Short mmCIF file of C-alpha atoms and ligand atoms in Angstrom, two decimals:
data_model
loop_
_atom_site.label_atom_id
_atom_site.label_comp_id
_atom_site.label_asym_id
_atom_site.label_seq_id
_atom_site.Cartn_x
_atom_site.Cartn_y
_atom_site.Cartn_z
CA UNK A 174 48.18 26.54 -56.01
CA UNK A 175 49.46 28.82 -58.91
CA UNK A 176 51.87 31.00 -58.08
CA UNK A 177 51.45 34.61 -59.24
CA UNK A 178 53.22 38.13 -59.46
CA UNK A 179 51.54 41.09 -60.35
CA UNK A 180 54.09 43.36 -61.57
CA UNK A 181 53.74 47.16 -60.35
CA UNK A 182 56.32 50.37 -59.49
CA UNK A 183 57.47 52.12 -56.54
CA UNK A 184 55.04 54.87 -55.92
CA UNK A 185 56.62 58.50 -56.89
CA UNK A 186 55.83 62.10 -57.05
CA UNK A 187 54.69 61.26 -60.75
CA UNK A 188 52.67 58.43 -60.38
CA UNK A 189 48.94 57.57 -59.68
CA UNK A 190 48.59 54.78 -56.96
CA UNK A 191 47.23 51.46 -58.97
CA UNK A 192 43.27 51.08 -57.45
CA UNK A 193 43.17 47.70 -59.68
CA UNK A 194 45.44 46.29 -58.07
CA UNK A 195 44.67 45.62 -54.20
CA UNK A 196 41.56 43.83 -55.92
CA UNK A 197 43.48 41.39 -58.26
CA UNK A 198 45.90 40.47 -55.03
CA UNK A 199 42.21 40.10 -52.96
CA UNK A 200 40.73 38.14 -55.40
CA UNK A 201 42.92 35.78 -56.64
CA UNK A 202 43.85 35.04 -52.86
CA UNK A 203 39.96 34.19 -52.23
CA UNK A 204 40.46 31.61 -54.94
CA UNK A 205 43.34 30.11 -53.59
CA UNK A 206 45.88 31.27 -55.68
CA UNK A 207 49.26 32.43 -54.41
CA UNK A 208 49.44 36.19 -54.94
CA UNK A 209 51.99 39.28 -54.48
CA UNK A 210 51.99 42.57 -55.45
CA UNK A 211 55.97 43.29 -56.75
CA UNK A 212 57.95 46.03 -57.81
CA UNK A 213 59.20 45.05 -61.52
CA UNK A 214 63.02 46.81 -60.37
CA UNK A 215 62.96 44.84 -57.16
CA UNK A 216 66.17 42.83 -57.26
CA UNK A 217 65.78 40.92 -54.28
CA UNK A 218 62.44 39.55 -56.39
CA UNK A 219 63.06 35.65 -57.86
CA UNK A 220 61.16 35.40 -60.34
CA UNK A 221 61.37 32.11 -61.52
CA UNK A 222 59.61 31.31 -57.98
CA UNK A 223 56.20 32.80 -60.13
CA UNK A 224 54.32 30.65 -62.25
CA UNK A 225 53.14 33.39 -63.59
CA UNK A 226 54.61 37.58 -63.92
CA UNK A 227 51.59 39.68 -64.69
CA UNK A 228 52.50 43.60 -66.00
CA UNK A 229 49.66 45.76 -64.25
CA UNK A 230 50.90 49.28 -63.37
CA UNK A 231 54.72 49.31 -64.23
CA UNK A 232 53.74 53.20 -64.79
CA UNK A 233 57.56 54.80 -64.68
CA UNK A 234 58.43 52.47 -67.63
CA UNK A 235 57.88 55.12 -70.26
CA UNK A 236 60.67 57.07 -69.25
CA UNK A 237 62.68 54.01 -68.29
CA UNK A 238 62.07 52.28 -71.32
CA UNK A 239 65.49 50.80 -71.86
CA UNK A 240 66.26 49.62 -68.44
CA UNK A 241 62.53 48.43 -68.22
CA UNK A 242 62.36 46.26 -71.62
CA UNK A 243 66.28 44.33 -70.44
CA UNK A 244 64.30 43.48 -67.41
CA UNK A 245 61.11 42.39 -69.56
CA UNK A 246 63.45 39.76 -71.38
CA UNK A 247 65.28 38.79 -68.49
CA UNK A 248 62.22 38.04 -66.52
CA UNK A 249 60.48 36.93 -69.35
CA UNK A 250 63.26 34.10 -69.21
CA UNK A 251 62.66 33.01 -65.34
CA UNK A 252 58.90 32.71 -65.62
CA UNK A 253 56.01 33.21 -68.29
CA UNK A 254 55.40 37.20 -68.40
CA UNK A 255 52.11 38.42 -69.67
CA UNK A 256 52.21 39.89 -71.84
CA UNK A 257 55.31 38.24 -73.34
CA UNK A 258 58.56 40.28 -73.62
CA UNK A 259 58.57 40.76 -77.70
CA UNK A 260 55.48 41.86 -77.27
CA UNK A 261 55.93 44.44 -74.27
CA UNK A 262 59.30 45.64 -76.82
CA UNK A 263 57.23 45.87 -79.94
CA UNK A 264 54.14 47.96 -77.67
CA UNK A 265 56.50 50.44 -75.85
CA UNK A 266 57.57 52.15 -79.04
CA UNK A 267 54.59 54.07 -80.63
CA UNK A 268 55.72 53.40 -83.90
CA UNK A 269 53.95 50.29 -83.93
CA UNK A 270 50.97 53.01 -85.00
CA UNK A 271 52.71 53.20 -88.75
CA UNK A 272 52.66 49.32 -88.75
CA UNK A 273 48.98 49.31 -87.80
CA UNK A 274 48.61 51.76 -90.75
CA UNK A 275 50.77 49.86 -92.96
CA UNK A 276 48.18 47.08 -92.06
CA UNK A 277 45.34 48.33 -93.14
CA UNK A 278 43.99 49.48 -89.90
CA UNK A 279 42.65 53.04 -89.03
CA UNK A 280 44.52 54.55 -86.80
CA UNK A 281 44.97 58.62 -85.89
CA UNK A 282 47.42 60.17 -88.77
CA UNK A 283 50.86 60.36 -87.27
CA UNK A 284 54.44 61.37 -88.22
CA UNK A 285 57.44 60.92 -86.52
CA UNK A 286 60.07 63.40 -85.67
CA UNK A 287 63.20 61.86 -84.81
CA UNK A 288 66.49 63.00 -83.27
CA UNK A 289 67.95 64.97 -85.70
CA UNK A 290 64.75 65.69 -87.74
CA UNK A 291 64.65 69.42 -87.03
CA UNK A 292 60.96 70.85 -86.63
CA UNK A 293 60.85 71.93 -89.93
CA UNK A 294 57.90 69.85 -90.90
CA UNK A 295 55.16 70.90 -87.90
CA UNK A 296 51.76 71.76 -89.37
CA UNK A 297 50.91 75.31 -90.65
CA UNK A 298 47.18 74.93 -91.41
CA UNK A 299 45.67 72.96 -88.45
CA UNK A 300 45.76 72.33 -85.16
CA UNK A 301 48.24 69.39 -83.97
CA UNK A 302 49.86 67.20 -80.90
CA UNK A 303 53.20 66.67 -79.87
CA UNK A 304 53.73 63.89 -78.18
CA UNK A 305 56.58 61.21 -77.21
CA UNK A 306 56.64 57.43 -79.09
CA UNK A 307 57.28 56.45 -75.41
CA UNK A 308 54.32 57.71 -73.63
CA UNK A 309 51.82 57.10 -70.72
CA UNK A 310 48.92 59.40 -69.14
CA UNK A 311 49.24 62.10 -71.94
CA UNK A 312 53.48 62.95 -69.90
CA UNK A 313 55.10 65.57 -72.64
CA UNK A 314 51.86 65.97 -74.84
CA UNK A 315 50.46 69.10 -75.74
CA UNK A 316 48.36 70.87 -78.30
CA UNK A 317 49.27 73.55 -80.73
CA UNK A 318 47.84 75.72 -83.00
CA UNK A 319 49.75 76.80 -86.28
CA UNK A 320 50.68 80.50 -84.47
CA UNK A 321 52.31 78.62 -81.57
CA UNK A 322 54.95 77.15 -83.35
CA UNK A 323 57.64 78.42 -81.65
CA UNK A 324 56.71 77.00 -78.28
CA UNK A 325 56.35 73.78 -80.34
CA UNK A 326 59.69 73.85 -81.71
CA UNK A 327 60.48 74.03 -77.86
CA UNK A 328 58.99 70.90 -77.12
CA UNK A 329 60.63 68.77 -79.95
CA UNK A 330 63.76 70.37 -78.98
CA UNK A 331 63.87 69.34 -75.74
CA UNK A 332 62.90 66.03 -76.29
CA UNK A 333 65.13 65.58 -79.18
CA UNK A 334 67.72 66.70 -76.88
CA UNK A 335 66.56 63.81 -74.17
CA UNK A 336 66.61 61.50 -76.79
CA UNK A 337 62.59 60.94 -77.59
CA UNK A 338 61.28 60.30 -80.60
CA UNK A 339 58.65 62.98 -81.28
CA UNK A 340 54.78 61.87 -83.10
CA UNK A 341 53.34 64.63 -84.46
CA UNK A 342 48.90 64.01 -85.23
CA UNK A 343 46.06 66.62 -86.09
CA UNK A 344 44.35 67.46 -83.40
CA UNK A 345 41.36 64.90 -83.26
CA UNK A 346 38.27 67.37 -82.94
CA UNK A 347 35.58 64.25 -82.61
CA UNK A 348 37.74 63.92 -78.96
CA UNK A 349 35.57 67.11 -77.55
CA UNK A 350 32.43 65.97 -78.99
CA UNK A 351 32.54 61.98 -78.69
CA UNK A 352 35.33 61.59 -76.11
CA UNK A 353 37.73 58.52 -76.35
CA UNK A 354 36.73 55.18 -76.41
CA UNK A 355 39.02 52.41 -74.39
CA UNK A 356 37.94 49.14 -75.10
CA UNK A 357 39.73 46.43 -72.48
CA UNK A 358 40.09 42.75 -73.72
CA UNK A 359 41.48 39.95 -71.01
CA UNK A 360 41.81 36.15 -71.58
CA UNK A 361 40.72 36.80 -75.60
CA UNK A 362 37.46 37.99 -75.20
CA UNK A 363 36.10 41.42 -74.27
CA UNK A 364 35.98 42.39 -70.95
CA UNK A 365 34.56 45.64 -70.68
CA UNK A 366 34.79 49.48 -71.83
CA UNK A 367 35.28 52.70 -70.80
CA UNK A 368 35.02 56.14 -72.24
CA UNK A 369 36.81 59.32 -70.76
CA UNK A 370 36.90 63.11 -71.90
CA UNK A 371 39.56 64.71 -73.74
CA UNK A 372 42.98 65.44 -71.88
CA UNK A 373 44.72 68.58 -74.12
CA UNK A 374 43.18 71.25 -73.00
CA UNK A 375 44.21 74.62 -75.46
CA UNK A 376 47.83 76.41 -73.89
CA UNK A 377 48.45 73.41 -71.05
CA UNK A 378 52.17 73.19 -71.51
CA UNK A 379 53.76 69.74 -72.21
CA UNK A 380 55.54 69.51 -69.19
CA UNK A 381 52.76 69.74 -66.90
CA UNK A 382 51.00 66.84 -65.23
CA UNK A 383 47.34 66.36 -66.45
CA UNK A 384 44.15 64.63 -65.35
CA UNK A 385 44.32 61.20 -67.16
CA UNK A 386 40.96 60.14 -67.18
CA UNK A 387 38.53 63.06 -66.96
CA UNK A 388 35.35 62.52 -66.86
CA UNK A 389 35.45 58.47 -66.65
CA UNK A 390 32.51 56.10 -67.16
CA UNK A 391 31.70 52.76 -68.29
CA UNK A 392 30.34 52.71 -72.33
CA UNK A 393 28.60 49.55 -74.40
CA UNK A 394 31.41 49.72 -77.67
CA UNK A 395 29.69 49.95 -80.93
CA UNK A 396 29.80 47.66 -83.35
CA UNK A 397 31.94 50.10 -85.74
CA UNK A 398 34.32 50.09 -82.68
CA UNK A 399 34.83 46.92 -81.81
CA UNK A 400 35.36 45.64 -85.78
CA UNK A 401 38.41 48.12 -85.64
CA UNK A 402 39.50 46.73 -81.99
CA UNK A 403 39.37 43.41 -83.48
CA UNK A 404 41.05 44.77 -86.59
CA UNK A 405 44.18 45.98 -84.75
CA UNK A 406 44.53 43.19 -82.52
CA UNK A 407 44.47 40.97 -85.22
CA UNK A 408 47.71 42.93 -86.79
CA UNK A 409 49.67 42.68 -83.50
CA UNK A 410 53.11 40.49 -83.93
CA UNK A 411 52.25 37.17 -81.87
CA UNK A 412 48.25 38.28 -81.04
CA UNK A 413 47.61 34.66 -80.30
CA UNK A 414 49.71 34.71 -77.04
CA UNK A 415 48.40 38.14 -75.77
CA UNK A 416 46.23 38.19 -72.18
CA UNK A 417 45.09 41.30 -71.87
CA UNK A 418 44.94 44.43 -74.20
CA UNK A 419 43.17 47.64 -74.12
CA UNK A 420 42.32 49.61 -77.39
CA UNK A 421 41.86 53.55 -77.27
CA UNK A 422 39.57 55.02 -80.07
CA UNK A 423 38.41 58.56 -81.10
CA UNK A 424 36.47 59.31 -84.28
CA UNK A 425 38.05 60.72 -87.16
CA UNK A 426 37.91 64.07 -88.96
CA UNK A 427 34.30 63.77 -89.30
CA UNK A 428 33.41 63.71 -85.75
CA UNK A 429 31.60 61.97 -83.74
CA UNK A 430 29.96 59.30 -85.80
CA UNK A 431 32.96 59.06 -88.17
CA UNK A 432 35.16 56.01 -88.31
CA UNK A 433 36.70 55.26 -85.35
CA UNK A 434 40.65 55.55 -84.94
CA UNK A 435 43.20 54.04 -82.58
CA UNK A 436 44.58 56.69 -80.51
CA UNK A 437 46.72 53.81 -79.08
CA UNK A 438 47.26 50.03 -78.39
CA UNK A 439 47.88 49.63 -74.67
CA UNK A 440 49.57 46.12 -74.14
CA UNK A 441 51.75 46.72 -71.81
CA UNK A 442 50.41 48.65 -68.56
CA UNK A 443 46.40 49.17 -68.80
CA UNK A 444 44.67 50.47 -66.36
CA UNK A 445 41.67 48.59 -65.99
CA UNK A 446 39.03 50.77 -63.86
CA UNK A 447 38.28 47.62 -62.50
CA UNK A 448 36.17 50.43 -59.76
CA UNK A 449 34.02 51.46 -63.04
CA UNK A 450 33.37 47.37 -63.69
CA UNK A 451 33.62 45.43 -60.46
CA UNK A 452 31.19 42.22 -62.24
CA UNK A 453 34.91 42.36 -64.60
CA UNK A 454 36.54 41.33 -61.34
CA UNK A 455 35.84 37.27 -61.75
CA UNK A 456 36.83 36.91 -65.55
CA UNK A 457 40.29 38.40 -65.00
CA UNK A 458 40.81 36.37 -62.20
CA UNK A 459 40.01 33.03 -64.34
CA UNK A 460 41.83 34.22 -67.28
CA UNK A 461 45.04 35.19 -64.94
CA UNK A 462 45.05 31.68 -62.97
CA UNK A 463 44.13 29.45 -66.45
CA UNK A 464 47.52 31.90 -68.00
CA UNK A 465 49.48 30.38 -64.83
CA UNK A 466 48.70 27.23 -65.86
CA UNK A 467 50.18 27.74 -69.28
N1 ADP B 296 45.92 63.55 -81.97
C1 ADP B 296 45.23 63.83 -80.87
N2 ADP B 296 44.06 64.52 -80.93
C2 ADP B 296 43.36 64.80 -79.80
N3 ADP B 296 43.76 64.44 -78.56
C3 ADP B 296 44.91 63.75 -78.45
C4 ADP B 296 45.71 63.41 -79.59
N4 ADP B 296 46.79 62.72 -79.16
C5 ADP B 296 46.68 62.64 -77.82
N5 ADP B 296 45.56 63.25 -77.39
C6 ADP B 296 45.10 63.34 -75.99
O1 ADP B 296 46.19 63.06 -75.13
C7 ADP B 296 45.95 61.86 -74.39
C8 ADP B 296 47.24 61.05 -74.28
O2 ADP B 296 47.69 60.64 -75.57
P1 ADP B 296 47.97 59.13 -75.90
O3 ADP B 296 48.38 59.06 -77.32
O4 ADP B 296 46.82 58.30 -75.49
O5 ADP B 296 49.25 58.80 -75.01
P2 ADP B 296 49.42 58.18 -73.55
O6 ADP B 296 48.04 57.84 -73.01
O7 ADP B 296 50.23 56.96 -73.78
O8 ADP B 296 50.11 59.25 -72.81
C9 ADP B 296 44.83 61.14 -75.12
O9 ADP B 296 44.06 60.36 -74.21
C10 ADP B 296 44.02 62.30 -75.71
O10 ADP B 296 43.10 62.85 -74.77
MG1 MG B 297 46.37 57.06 -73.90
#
């Protein structure tokens, strides 16, 4: 009887309760497996009692990062963590968008704003996003038009100040016209996908909390989309040893019908809207239990 950990957080004022994840606990009970639902800063937890740690809806991590990837490692040491440590590290940074670049894949055009960098460099001729390289359900993004630069400037200062790491992207138009794609891949295979509205609406300040998933339905991925999936899952460090990964696409400057882009590569956290795809329920499971047997 495998046993498993599905790794979540204490609830909080600024996170959404994990619907996924009362499911996984039922369902891998029904097929005998051993199965809890843990808090990933729990330190009464023994891990190494797990065959198997699974990351589902560690949702504070993004402004935790630090404290959250030394526990990745450590845990990652007492029992086999999906996905592995290196890989949680190298996904928690949104730099890894450059690599995917570097790599040939399309992604959204991005620059990064350091520390230090000054906002000297924010678009004067389009509209753009600010956003944080550690980021989860759009928390300190916003949209600005070249006359709002000041309040801009506001935003990288503060998070400069807290220490983020600032991306700065055109504002994808095909987003309000084709929405955003998030294709969800468990076990090595796909598993389903979902598409959602846009989340920046025009003057929504960065520090408010927005809907996540407006607008949320299940989608067939085209074949354009899922060549690009493939593409940037093939350029992720140690690929071969991830179980689950979820791929978030938008068309590019040409709208809907133009190439698709990767908004982001979500392997550490996904929500699955396993309520959107309940016939998704059974292939987790078996992917999950067959990962616990290493
Ligand atoms: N460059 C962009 N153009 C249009 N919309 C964007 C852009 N960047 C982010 N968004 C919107 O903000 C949301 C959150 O951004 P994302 O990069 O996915 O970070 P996270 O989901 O990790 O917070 C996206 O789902 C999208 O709706
Ligand atoms: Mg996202």
């Amino acid at each position: 009887m495998p046993r498993i950990a599905l790794v979540t957080c204490r609830p909080g004022p600024e996170i959404s309760v994990d619907r996924d994840l009362p499911v996984l606990v039922g369902a891998l009970r029904e097929v005998g497996a051993e199965a809890d639902a843990v808090c990933w800063d729990d330190e009464t937890v023994d891990w190494s009692g797990y065959d198997l740690a699974v990351l589902r809806s560690t949702w504070d991590y993004s402004w935790r990062a630090a404290e959250f990837l030394a526990w990745a490692e450590r845990c990652g040491k007492e029992t086999r963590l999906a996905n592995p440590a290196e890989v949680v590290r190298w996904n928690a940074d949104k730099r890894y968008l450059g690599e995917l670049a570097a790599a040939g894949v399309p992604v959204v055009p991005t620059r990064y704003l350091a520390p230090g960098d000054g906002a000297d460099g924010l678009p004067v001729d389009h509209e753009y996003v600010v956003k944080p390289t550690s980021g989860a359900g759009a928390r300190f993004a916003a949209r600005y038009t070249p006359d709002e630069h000041d309040t801009a400037a506001g935003q990288l200062a503060r998070m400069h100040a807290e220490g983020f790491t600032a991306m700065v992207q055109p504002y994808v138009k095909g987003i309000d016209v084709s929405g955003e794609r998030a294709l969800q891949f468990y076990g090595g295979r796909l598993l389903h996908a979902s598409r959602k509205g846009a989340v920046l609406t025009p003057g929504t300040p960065y520090d408010s909390r927005k809907v996540a998933h407006p607008g949320l339905e299940p989608w067939t991925p085209t074949p354009a989309e899922l060549a690009v999936a493939e593409r940037a899952l093939a350029a992720v460090p140690r690929a071969p040893e991830l179980l689950y990964a979820r791929v978030d696409l938008v068309d590019g400057e040409d709208g809907a019908g133009g190439e698709p882009r990767v908004m982001e590569l979500e392997l550490v956290e996904p929500n699955l809207f396993l309520s959107l795809h309940t016939g998704s329920v059974p292939r987790v499971v078996d992917a999950i239990v067959a990962a616990a047997a290493g």
